[in-house]
Short mmCIF file of C-alpha atoms in Angstrom, two decimals:
data_model
loop_
_atom_site.label_atom_id
_atom_site.label_comp_id
_atom_site.label_asym_id
_atom_site.label_seq_id
_atom_site.Cartn_x
_atom_site.Cartn_y
_atom_site.Cartn_z
CA MET W 20 0.00 0.00 0.00
CA THR W 21 1.42 3.37 -1.04
CA THR W 22 0.80 6.52 0.96
CA VAL W 23 1.24 10.09 -0.17
CA ASP W 24 2.94 12.59 2.14
CA ASP W 25 1.31 16.01 1.66
CA ARG W 26 3.82 17.77 3.88
CA PRO W 27 6.07 20.21 1.99
CA ALA W 28 9.59 19.00 1.55
CA ALA W 29 12.27 20.87 3.40
CA PRO W 30 14.34 23.04 1.07
CA ALA W 31 17.77 21.80 0.25
CA GLY W 32 20.40 23.00 2.65
CA ALA W 33 17.85 23.95 5.31
CA PRO W 34 19.10 23.43 8.89
CA ARG W 35 17.74 20.35 10.67
CA ARG W 36 15.16 21.14 13.32
CA ARG W 37 16.47 20.35 16.77
CA PRO W 38 14.19 19.19 19.61
CA HIS W 39 13.54 21.53 22.47
CA PRO W 40 16.25 21.06 25.14
CA VAL W 41 13.69 20.73 27.96
CA LEU W 42 11.74 18.06 26.07
CA GLY W 43 14.97 16.25 25.29
CA LEU W 44 15.98 16.32 28.95
CA LEU W 45 12.56 15.00 30.03
CA ARG W 46 12.67 12.25 27.40
CA ASN W 47 16.15 11.12 28.46
CA SER W 48 15.21 11.28 32.13
CA TRP W 49 12.16 9.12 31.48
CA ARG W 50 14.24 6.58 29.59
CA GLN W 51 16.71 6.38 32.44
CA LEU W 52 13.96 6.08 35.06
CA THR W 53 12.16 3.29 33.21
CA SER W 54 15.26 1.25 32.45
CA MET W 55 15.68 -2.11 34.16
CA ARG W 56 18.99 -1.00 35.65
CA THR W 57 17.30 1.94 37.41
CA ALA W 58 14.53 -0.33 38.69
CA LEU W 59 17.09 -2.69 40.20
CA VAL W 60 18.97 0.22 41.81
CA LEU W 61 15.73 1.59 43.30
CA LEU W 62 14.80 -1.86 44.58
CA PHE W 63 18.20 -2.09 46.29
CA LEU W 64 17.77 1.41 47.74
CA LEU W 65 14.34 0.47 49.08
CA ALA W 66 15.86 -2.53 50.86
CA VAL W 67 18.64 -0.35 52.30
CA ALA W 68 16.15 2.34 53.35
CA ALA W 69 14.13 -0.27 55.26
CA ILE W 70 17.12 -1.16 57.47
CA PRO W 71 16.64 1.79 59.89
CA GLY W 72 13.03 0.68 60.31
CA SER W 73 14.21 -2.65 61.68
CA VAL W 74 17.11 -1.26 63.74
CA LEU W 75 15.42 1.76 65.33
CA PRO W 76 12.16 1.50 67.34
CA GLN W 77 9.13 2.73 65.41
CA ARG W 78 6.28 4.77 66.86
CA GLY W 79 3.67 2.73 65.01
CA VAL W 80 4.98 -0.51 66.54
CA ASN W 81 6.30 0.30 70.01
CA PRO W 82 6.04 3.92 71.17
CA GLU W 83 7.36 2.99 74.62
CA GLN W 84 10.70 1.91 73.15
CA VAL W 85 10.85 5.19 71.23
CA ASP W 86 10.41 7.11 74.48
CA ARG W 87 13.10 4.97 76.08
CA TYR W 88 15.44 5.68 73.16
CA PHE W 89 14.92 9.41 73.72
CA ARG W 90 15.83 9.00 77.38
CA ASP W 91 18.90 6.90 76.63
CA HIS W 92 20.14 9.07 73.72
CA PRO W 93 18.99 12.63 74.43
CA ASP W 94 21.34 14.16 71.82
CA LEU W 95 21.00 11.67 68.97
CA ALA W 96 17.26 10.92 69.21
CA PRO W 97 16.03 14.44 68.18
CA GLN W 98 18.31 14.36 65.12
CA LEU W 99 16.98 10.97 64.06
CA ASP W 100 13.43 12.09 64.69
CA ARG W 101 13.95 15.14 62.47
CA ILE W 102 14.73 12.92 59.47
CA GLY W 103 11.97 10.41 60.24
CA GLY W 104 14.12 7.73 61.85
CA PHE W 105 11.29 6.61 64.16
CA GLU W 106 8.68 6.64 61.38
CA VAL W 107 10.78 5.26 58.55
CA PHE W 108 8.01 3.71 56.46
CA GLY W 109 6.00 6.93 56.50
CA SER W 110 8.91 9.31 55.93
CA VAL W 111 9.26 11.51 52.86
CA TRP W 112 12.48 9.93 51.64
CA PHE W 113 11.17 6.36 51.94
CA SER W 114 7.96 7.34 50.15
CA ALA W 115 10.00 9.00 47.40
CA ILE W 116 12.00 5.81 46.76
CA TYR W 117 8.79 3.80 46.90
CA LEU W 118 7.02 6.00 44.33
CA LEU W 119 10.05 6.16 42.03
CA LEU W 120 10.30 2.37 42.07
CA PHE W 121 6.59 2.07 41.33
CA THR W 122 6.87 4.52 38.42
CA SER W 123 9.99 2.82 37.09
CA LEU W 124 8.37 -0.61 37.11
CA VAL W 125 5.20 0.61 35.41
CA GLY W 126 7.18 2.52 32.78
CA CYS W 127 9.35 -0.54 32.18
CA ILE W 128 6.52 -3.08 32.03
CA LEU W 129 4.06 -1.30 29.72
CA PRO W 130 6.34 -1.07 26.62
CA ARG W 131 7.54 -4.64 27.12
CA MET W 132 3.98 -5.86 27.49
CA ARG W 133 3.01 -4.07 24.27
CA ASP W 134 5.93 -5.65 22.41
CA HIS W 135 5.16 -9.06 23.87
CA LEU W 136 1.51 -8.91 22.78
CA ARG W 137 2.65 -7.83 19.34
CA ALA W 138 5.06 -10.79 19.20
CA LEU W 139 2.31 -13.21 20.24
CA ARG W 140 0.11 -12.00 17.38
CA SER W 141 2.91 -12.09 14.83
CA ARG W 142 3.68 -15.06 12.58
CA PRO W 143 6.79 -17.20 13.06
CA PRO W 144 9.66 -15.87 10.92
CA VAL W 145 10.61 -17.13 7.49
CA ALA W 146 13.12 -19.98 7.34
CA PRO W 147 16.78 -19.06 6.70
CA LYS W 148 18.11 -19.93 3.24
CA ARG W 149 20.84 -22.23 4.54
CA LEU W 150 19.46 -24.35 7.37
CA GLU W 151 22.70 -26.30 7.65
CA ARG W 152 24.36 -23.30 9.25
CA LEU W 153 22.08 -23.41 12.27
CA PRO W 154 23.34 -25.02 15.50
CA GLN W 155 20.87 -27.88 15.04
CA HIS W 156 20.15 -29.22 11.56
CA ALA W 157 19.28 -32.47 9.80
CA VAL W 158 18.29 -33.88 6.39
CA LEU W 159 15.45 -36.41 6.27
CA GLU W 160 15.21 -38.83 3.32
CA ALA W 161 11.76 -40.19 2.48
CA PRO W 162 10.19 -39.11 5.77
CA ALA W 163 6.74 -40.23 6.74
CA ALA W 164 5.51 -36.62 6.65
CA THR W 165 6.59 -35.09 3.33
CA ASP W 166 3.70 -32.69 3.00
CA PRO W 167 4.21 -29.31 4.81
CA ALA W 168 0.67 -29.59 6.19
CA ALA W 169 1.49 -32.99 7.71
CA ILE W 170 4.70 -31.62 9.25
CA ALA W 171 2.71 -28.69 10.68
CA ALA W 172 0.23 -31.13 12.23
CA VAL W 173 3.08 -32.98 13.94
CA LEU W 174 4.38 -29.72 15.41
CA ARG W 175 0.97 -28.51 16.52
CA ARG W 176 0.42 -31.71 18.47
CA ARG W 177 3.55 -30.76 20.40
CA ARG W 178 2.14 -27.27 21.10
CA TRP W 179 4.31 -25.29 18.70
CA ARG W 180 3.09 -22.11 17.01
CA VAL W 181 3.21 -23.03 13.33
CA GLU W 182 3.11 -21.13 10.04
CA VAL W 183 3.16 -22.83 6.62
CA ARG W 184 4.57 -20.89 3.66
CA GLY W 185 4.54 -22.94 0.51
CA ASN W 186 7.04 -25.76 0.96
CA GLU W 187 8.33 -24.34 4.27
CA VAL W 188 7.13 -24.80 7.81
CA SER W 189 8.14 -22.29 10.52
CA ALA W 190 7.48 -22.98 14.19
CA GLU W 191 8.42 -21.34 17.46
CA LYS W 192 7.93 -21.99 21.13
CA GLY W 193 8.92 -20.56 24.51
CA TYR W 194 7.01 -17.29 24.78
CA LEU W 195 6.24 -18.40 28.33
CA LYS W 196 9.67 -17.04 29.32
CA GLU W 197 8.75 -13.45 28.50
CA THR W 198 5.24 -13.98 29.86
CA GLY W 199 6.71 -15.16 33.16
CA ASN W 200 9.10 -12.22 33.19
CA LEU W 201 6.24 -9.78 32.73
CA LEU W 202 4.16 -11.57 35.37
CA PHE W 203 7.07 -11.34 37.78
CA HIS W 204 7.47 -7.59 37.35
CA THR W 205 3.72 -6.96 37.29
CA SER W 206 3.44 -8.88 40.56
CA LEU W 207 6.08 -6.59 42.07
CA VAL W 208 3.85 -3.64 41.20
CA ALA W 209 0.89 -5.46 42.74
CA VAL W 210 2.91 -6.06 45.93
CA LEU W 211 3.73 -2.35 46.11
CA LEU W 212 0.04 -1.54 45.60
CA GLY W 213 -0.88 -3.99 48.38
CA VAL W 214 1.60 -2.36 50.74
CA ALA W 215 0.25 1.09 49.89
CA LEU W 216 -3.35 -0.07 50.31
CA GLY W 217 -2.57 -1.56 53.72
CA SER W 218 -0.69 1.56 54.76
CA TRP W 219 -3.53 3.92 53.79
CA TYR W 220 -6.58 1.93 54.84
CA GLY W 221 -5.17 -0.57 57.36
CA TRP W 222 -4.90 -0.37 61.12
CA HIS W 223 -3.61 -2.46 63.99
CA GLY W 224 -3.46 -2.41 67.77
CA ASN W 225 -1.91 -4.50 70.55
CA ARG W 226 -3.44 -5.29 73.90
CA LEU W 227 -2.58 -7.44 76.90
CA LEU W 228 -5.69 -9.18 78.25
CA VAL W 229 -5.86 -10.92 81.65
CA ALA W 230 -8.32 -13.76 82.18
CA GLY W 231 -11.69 -12.42 83.31
CA GLU W 232 -11.11 -8.96 81.84
CA GLU W 233 -13.09 -7.47 78.96
CA PHE W 234 -11.59 -5.62 76.02
CA CYS W 235 -13.59 -3.55 73.51
CA ASN W 236 -12.30 -2.54 70.11
CA THR W 237 -11.76 1.16 70.70
CA ARG W 238 -8.51 3.01 70.25
CA GLN W 239 -8.45 4.08 73.89
CA GLN W 240 -8.29 0.47 75.12
CA TYR W 241 -5.19 -0.47 73.13
CA ALA W 242 -1.77 -0.35 74.71
CA GLU W 243 -0.53 0.88 71.35
CA ALA W 244 -2.41 1.41 68.11
CA SER W 245 -1.71 2.72 64.64
CA LEU W 246 -4.39 3.81 62.18
CA GLY W 247 -3.79 4.50 58.52
CA PRO W 248 -4.17 8.09 57.28
CA ARG W 249 -7.50 7.18 55.63
CA VAL W 250 -8.89 5.47 58.77
CA ASP W 251 -10.81 7.16 61.56
CA SER W 252 -11.42 5.78 65.05
CA ASN W 253 -15.11 5.47 64.20
CA ASP W 254 -14.24 3.09 61.34
CA LEU W 255 -13.09 0.34 63.73
CA PRO W 256 -15.50 -2.63 63.85
CA ARG W 257 -17.51 -2.85 67.06
CA PHE W 258 -16.94 -5.87 69.27
CA CYS W 259 -15.81 -6.82 72.78
CA LEU W 260 -13.80 -9.81 73.98
CA THR W 261 -13.62 -11.44 77.42
CA LEU W 262 -10.83 -13.93 78.05
CA ASP W 263 -12.37 -16.99 79.67
CA ASP W 264 -9.45 -19.41 79.65
CA PHE W 265 -6.05 -20.04 78.14
CA ASP W 266 -4.57 -23.49 77.65
CA ALA W 267 -0.85 -23.88 76.99
CA ARG W 268 0.64 -27.33 76.54
CA PHE W 269 4.31 -28.21 76.45
CA PHE W 270 6.38 -31.25 75.65
CA PRO W 271 8.50 -32.77 78.48
CA SER W 272 11.51 -30.95 77.01
CA GLY W 273 9.77 -27.60 77.56
CA GLN W 274 9.08 -26.95 73.89
CA PRO W 275 5.57 -25.58 73.23
CA GLU W 276 3.03 -28.02 71.83
CA SER W 277 -0.12 -25.92 71.48
CA TYR W 278 -1.74 -22.68 72.61
CA ARG W 279 -5.47 -22.10 72.69
CA ALA W 280 -7.41 -19.10 73.98
CA THR W 281 -11.13 -19.31 74.76
CA VAL W 282 -13.06 -16.03 74.73
CA THR W 283 -16.60 -14.72 74.83
CA VAL W 284 -17.37 -12.50 71.86
CA ASP W 285 -19.92 -9.69 72.07
CA GLU W 286 -20.47 -8.04 68.69
CA LEU W 287 -22.93 -5.62 70.30
CA THR W 288 -25.91 -7.26 68.65
CA GLY W 289 -27.63 -8.21 71.90
CA SER W 290 -26.15 -11.70 72.19
CA THR W 291 -22.77 -13.25 72.91
CA ARG W 292 -21.04 -16.37 71.63
CA PRO W 293 -18.00 -18.43 72.66
CA ALA W 294 -14.99 -18.61 70.36
CA ALA W 295 -11.51 -20.08 70.41
CA PHE W 296 -8.36 -19.26 68.48
CA SER W 297 -4.68 -20.17 68.46
CA VAL W 298 -1.40 -18.98 67.04
CA ASN W 299 -1.95 -20.21 63.48
CA SER W 300 -5.73 -19.82 63.52
CA PRO W 301 -6.75 -16.20 64.21
CA LEU W 302 -10.19 -15.11 65.28
CA ARG W 303 -11.96 -13.27 62.45
CA LEU W 304 -14.49 -10.65 63.47
CA GLY W 305 -15.80 -8.79 60.46
CA SER W 306 -12.92 -6.97 58.83
CA ALA W 307 -10.66 -7.47 61.87
CA ASN W 308 -8.38 -10.41 62.61
CA VAL W 309 -7.41 -11.17 66.21
CA TYR W 310 -4.00 -12.84 66.48
CA LEU W 311 -2.48 -14.53 69.51
CA LEU W 312 1.05 -13.17 69.95
CA GLY W 313 2.08 -14.39 73.38
CA HIS W 314 1.02 -15.34 76.86
CA GLY W 315 2.18 -15.24 80.45
CA TYR W 316 1.08 -15.09 84.05
CA ALA W 317 -0.38 -12.35 86.23
CA PRO W 318 0.42 -12.98 89.93
CA ILE W 319 -2.46 -12.13 92.27
CA LEU W 320 -1.05 -10.13 95.19
CA LYS W 321 -3.02 -8.97 98.23
CA TYR W 322 -1.49 -6.08 100.15
CA THR W 323 -2.83 -5.08 103.57
CA ASP W 324 -1.46 -1.75 104.81
CA ARG W 325 -0.71 -0.79 108.39
CA TYR W 326 -4.29 0.51 108.84
CA GLY W 327 -5.75 -2.87 107.88
CA ARG W 328 -7.00 -1.80 104.46
CA SER W 329 -6.51 -4.52 101.82
CA GLN W 330 -5.99 -4.20 98.06
CA THR W 331 -5.83 -7.14 95.68
CA SER W 332 -4.35 -6.84 92.22
CA ALA W 333 -3.61 -9.26 89.37
CA VAL W 334 -0.47 -7.77 87.86
CA PRO W 335 0.84 -9.08 84.51
CA PHE W 336 4.52 -9.95 84.65
CA LEU W 337 6.22 -9.78 81.27
CA THR W 338 8.41 -12.65 80.15
CA THR W 339 12.13 -11.97 79.95
CA GLY W 340 12.57 -14.05 76.80
CA ASP W 341 13.31 -17.20 78.79
CA ALA W 342 11.76 -20.30 77.21
CA ASN W 343 10.59 -21.35 80.67
CA LEU W 344 8.57 -18.12 81.03
CA THR W 345 10.58 -16.44 83.75
CA SER W 346 8.77 -13.11 84.10
CA GLU W 347 9.39 -9.74 85.67
CA GLY W 348 7.09 -6.95 86.71
CA VAL W 349 5.93 -4.44 89.30
CA ALA W 350 2.94 -4.43 91.64
CA ALA W 351 2.32 -0.83 92.76
CA PHE W 352 -0.07 0.26 95.50
CA PRO W 353 -0.08 4.08 95.36
CA ASP W 354 -3.24 4.38 97.50
CA ALA W 355 -1.83 2.39 100.43
CA ASN W 356 -1.45 3.72 103.98
CA VAL W 357 -4.18 6.34 103.73
CA ASP W 358 -4.90 7.66 107.22
CA PRO W 359 -8.53 6.70 107.96
CA ALA W 360 -8.88 9.67 110.33
CA THR W 361 -7.98 12.35 107.80
CA GLY W 362 -8.53 10.48 104.51
CA LYS W 363 -5.36 12.03 103.09
CA ARG W 364 -2.85 10.06 101.11
CA ASP W 365 0.79 10.37 102.09
CA SER W 366 2.84 10.09 98.88
CA THR W 367 5.92 9.18 100.90
CA GLN W 368 4.20 6.01 102.15
CA GLN W 369 3.36 4.52 98.77
CA VAL W 370 4.37 0.87 98.32
CA ALA W 371 5.54 -1.16 95.34
CA PHE W 372 6.94 -4.65 94.84
CA GLU W 373 9.31 -5.41 91.98
CA GLY W 374 10.71 -8.80 91.08
CA LEU W 375 10.35 -12.10 89.25
CA TYR W 376 7.65 -14.68 88.81
CA LEU W 377 8.82 -18.29 88.37
CA PRO W 378 6.20 -20.81 87.14
CA THR W 379 8.44 -23.64 88.33
CA ALA W 380 10.83 -22.32 90.93
CA PRO W 381 13.96 -24.35 91.78
CA GLU W 382 14.06 -26.14 95.11
CA ALA W 383 17.18 -24.29 96.22
CA PRO W 384 18.60 -20.82 95.52
CA PRO W 385 19.45 -18.94 93.42
CA PHE W 386 15.86 -18.17 92.47
CA VAL W 387 16.59 -16.34 89.22
CA SER W 388 14.94 -18.49 86.54
CA SER W 389 12.13 -20.97 86.10
CA ARG W 390 12.77 -24.66 85.43
CA PHE W 391 9.64 -25.29 83.30
CA PRO W 392 7.07 -23.07 81.56
CA THR W 393 4.01 -24.51 83.34
CA GLU W 394 3.13 -23.93 86.98
CA ARG W 395 4.63 -26.87 88.87
CA ASN W 396 6.08 -24.85 91.75
CA PRO W 397 4.98 -21.22 91.29
CA ALA W 398 6.72 -18.55 93.30
CA VAL W 399 7.43 -14.83 93.26
CA VAL W 400 10.75 -13.26 94.26
CA LEU W 401 10.03 -9.66 95.22
CA VAL W 402 11.82 -6.58 96.47
CA ALA W 403 9.67 -4.14 98.49
CA TYR W 404 9.94 -0.35 98.09
CA ARG W 405 8.33 2.44 100.09
CA GLY W 406 8.26 6.13 99.29
CA ASN W 407 7.15 8.36 96.44
CA LEU W 408 6.54 6.28 93.30
CA GLY W 409 6.59 9.40 91.11
CA LEU W 410 3.13 8.73 89.73
CA ASP W 411 1.82 12.19 90.68
CA ALA W 412 4.42 14.07 88.63
CA GLY W 413 2.51 13.61 85.36
CA ILE W 414 5.54 12.09 83.61
CA PRO W 415 4.56 9.11 81.43
CA GLY W 416 6.25 5.86 82.28
CA SER W 417 5.93 2.11 82.06
CA ILE W 418 3.61 0.26 84.42
CA TYR W 419 5.89 -2.78 84.21
CA GLN W 420 8.92 -1.23 85.91
CA LEU W 421 9.72 1.28 88.63
CA ASP W 422 10.90 4.79 87.95
CA GLN W 423 14.57 4.38 88.70
CA ARG W 424 14.99 8.13 89.05
CA GLN W 425 12.92 7.97 92.24
CA VAL W 426 15.22 5.23 93.54
CA SER W 427 18.43 7.06 92.65
CA ASN W 428 17.37 10.34 94.28
CA GLY W 429 16.33 8.58 97.51
CA LYS W 430 12.60 9.26 97.25
CA LEU W 431 11.93 5.56 96.91
CA ARG W 432 13.84 3.23 99.21
CA GLN W 433 14.18 -0.52 99.43
CA ILE W 434 12.79 -2.08 102.60
CA GLY W 435 13.30 -5.82 102.07
CA ASP W 436 13.05 -8.82 99.75
CA LYS W 437 11.30 -12.16 99.97
CA LYS W 438 10.44 -15.33 98.05
CA LEU W 439 6.78 -16.32 98.33
CA GLY W 440 4.95 -19.45 97.30
CA VAL W 441 1.22 -19.64 96.69
CA GLY W 442 -0.64 -18.86 99.94
CA GLU W 443 2.44 -17.54 101.77
CA LYS W 444 2.41 -14.17 103.50
CA TRP W 445 5.15 -11.58 104.02
CA THR W 446 5.01 -9.18 106.98
CA LEU W 447 6.89 -5.90 106.41
CA ASP W 448 8.62 -3.71 108.96
CA ASP W 449 5.57 -1.46 109.56
CA GLY W 450 3.21 -4.38 110.12
CA SER W 451 1.70 -4.34 106.65
CA THR W 452 1.53 -7.68 104.81
CA LEU W 453 1.72 -9.03 101.29
CA GLU W 454 0.12 -12.36 100.34
CA PHE W 455 0.65 -14.31 97.11
CA LEU W 456 -2.77 -15.77 96.25
CA GLY W 457 -1.99 -17.42 92.90
CA THR W 458 -2.00 -16.39 89.25
CA LYS W 459 -4.23 -15.69 86.28
CA PRO W 460 -3.18 -16.33 82.69
CA TYR W 461 -2.94 -13.46 80.26
CA ILE W 462 -2.53 -13.27 76.51
CA THR W 463 -1.11 -10.65 74.18
CA LEU W 464 -3.43 -9.82 71.30
CA SER W 465 -2.79 -8.13 68.00
CA VAL W 466 -5.95 -6.91 66.30
CA ARG W 467 -5.42 -5.73 62.76
CA HIS W 468 -7.02 -5.08 59.42
CA ASP W 469 -4.94 -5.12 56.26
CA PRO W 470 -7.02 -4.61 53.08
CA GLY W 471 -3.97 -5.24 50.90
CA GLN W 472 -3.27 -8.68 52.38
CA THR W 473 -5.26 -10.67 49.79
CA LEU W 474 -3.75 -8.69 46.93
CA MET W 475 -0.24 -9.26 48.26
CA LEU W 476 -0.84 -12.99 48.74
CA GLY W 477 -2.12 -13.42 45.20
CA ALA W 478 0.69 -11.25 43.84
CA CYS W 479 3.32 -13.33 45.63
CA VAL W 480 1.89 -16.56 44.22
CA VAL W 481 1.88 -15.12 40.70
CA LEU W 482 5.36 -13.69 41.29
CA LEU W 483 6.78 -17.12 42.11
CA ALA W 484 5.01 -18.71 39.13
CA GLY W 485 6.32 -16.01 36.83
CA LEU W 486 9.82 -16.35 38.22
CA MET W 487 9.82 -20.10 37.61
CA ALA W 488 8.58 -19.60 34.07
CA SER W 489 11.19 -16.94 33.30
CA LEU W 490 13.99 -19.11 34.68
CA PHE W 491 13.14 -22.44 33.05
CA ALA W 492 11.33 -21.57 29.82
CA ARG W 493 13.45 -21.04 26.66
CA ARG W 494 12.64 -19.41 23.35
CA ARG W 495 13.40 -21.67 20.37
CA ARG W 496 12.51 -21.93 16.68
CA VAL W 497 12.56 -24.73 14.14
CA TRP W 498 12.11 -24.79 10.38
CA PHE W 499 11.37 -27.55 7.90
CA ARG W 500 11.76 -27.21 4.15
CA VAL W 501 10.48 -29.84 1.70
CA VAL W 502 12.68 -30.08 -1.42
CA PRO W 503 12.90 -32.66 -4.21
CA ALA W 504 15.79 -35.13 -3.91
CA ASP W 505 18.76 -34.64 -6.20
CA PRO W 506 18.81 -37.53 -8.75
CA GLY W 507 22.62 -37.40 -8.89
CA SER W 508 23.15 -37.74 -5.18
CA GLY W 509 23.19 -41.53 -5.25
CA SER W 510 20.42 -41.75 -2.72
CA PRO W 511 18.28 -44.87 -2.88
CA THR W 512 15.27 -42.59 -2.68
CA SER W 513 16.29 -40.41 -5.62
CA GLY W 514 13.32 -38.77 -7.18
CA SER W 515 11.40 -38.55 -3.91
CA SER W 516 11.29 -35.59 -1.50
CA LEU W 517 13.80 -34.55 1.11
CA VAL W 518 13.05 -32.55 4.23
CA ARG W 519 15.69 -30.22 5.53
CA ALA W 520 15.33 -29.22 9.18
CA GLY W 521 17.03 -26.61 11.32
CA GLY W 522 16.63 -25.35 14.85
CA LEU W 523 17.80 -22.35 16.87
CA SER W 524 17.48 -21.55 20.58
CA ARG W 525 17.33 -17.87 21.51
CA THR W 526 19.27 -18.50 24.73
CA GLU W 527 21.51 -21.24 26.05
CA HIS W 528 19.34 -24.35 26.27
CA PRO W 529 21.15 -27.66 27.01
CA GLY W 530 18.03 -29.72 26.30
CA PHE W 531 17.26 -28.22 22.91
CA ALA W 532 19.40 -30.76 21.00
CA ASP W 533 17.33 -33.64 22.42
CA GLU W 534 14.08 -31.82 21.74
CA PHE W 535 15.13 -31.13 18.15
CA ALA W 536 16.08 -34.80 17.67
CA GLN W 537 12.64 -35.84 18.94
CA LEU W 538 10.94 -33.48 16.49
CA VAL W 539 13.01 -34.84 13.62
CA ALA W 540 12.18 -38.42 14.66
CA ALA W 541 8.47 -37.59 14.80
CA VAL W 542 8.56 -36.10 11.30
CA ARG W 543 10.80 -38.85 9.93
CA GLY W 544 8.63 -41.76 10.93
CA ASP W 545 10.32 -44.90 9.52
CA GLY W 546 12.80 -43.02 7.31
CA ARG W 547 16.48 -42.37 7.93
CA THR W 548 18.21 -39.19 9.14
CA ARG W 549 21.51 -37.86 7.88
CA GLU W 550 22.39 -35.22 10.53
CA GLY W 551 24.69 -32.46 9.41
CA VAL W 552 24.68 -33.56 5.76
CA GLU W 553 23.94 -31.09 2.98
#
């Protein structure tokens, strides 16, 4: 088809029109950004940029550790906070790398996808003139399939894309390699979209729940919570949980066998229902998933002050990382020793007990670690303090440890230490007593909603499938040409047809020689093959 160009021809000797420098700069910048090399560099930078998020404490995960880092590093912490060191995954520089990588992948995938679709619709190429120069070639005398249509049928049965041109048959195979490559990179984009979706519309919160206590899904009842920028507190699903029981089983070696929490669920519909969940089987309540992260024990301590007023508290003791669940914590009684005559609280007479809980205490000292994670010989090892606990100063602190500043400045003094078994009582120097009544189990919950989770799971499955296809699939082409036999060649089949075959693999493919031989054998039938003969 001939087209006519109506544009006026440039006069001879006219200067060539140069592109605008800004457009040229933008075009070159786009080419560099969408190159595979740039995408790999950005992917490496994203991995490097994520390292501070795993080294430094993050506000969205553990704000208490961030506060502790500020106390321990008063000079360095403000500098890190200024550059987003404690909110790495929401910082400007991490988001910039993330968006550049997303743009680079999209700009790299779209042209390749267009070219790949065009290649899938195109016909296999014409056979080279000299097939004997290809890495794989053969000459077939009097083959069973001498008709190009019959040869094409043999190839189609083996799932080759075939094109017949006169006496030539062209076939190709292995487009799955590029398809897998595109699926791999498209899945990376889907993973990035899933992460972004979870970051914008997801939320999570952690809560420690003692047996018998109720927890409702409001932000105020979480020990720490993080909501996405597109999520409001009113968007949280409405439900309440009450921990009824927790069953932890261990092998004789102390290794955990199973964990199971039993709760009562109230979805605020006027009725309640029992439910159970474990580590690998979360409790699903609407759009929220409740995960079991850990467990421990809350010693029940009864303190009776010198005026005879008793207070009982079940205080969670946090595990120290010991496999046998050695735990540490603080039981504070700031309202102790209130004078019944005046009703005034003396802040210098506040009492706290700090120490360890041992589910299976050793029979002889030192009492510093448990011997087994279940309660075979439960005991608490406590140190008693009296004085000002520092709770009235308005300074935030952890409820699981004493304010050591009060101890160092003498406002809180140690008055004794004691090991107590269940039912044992400790009488202090002022006549007050502490009794260890037993324990309650507690669990650590993580309640979260991640709308990008399903997308990321599917993308990861497709990513692995695409990666396997791109690694193991190979592009290859074969050609067959039917020609009349040369009467002067001395062949016993002179006057009949010959079939010349050739094959080429686009990349290194050790198994292509065997595959080509099988194709030749299928076309040959009962005839003979003279490989490499022209």
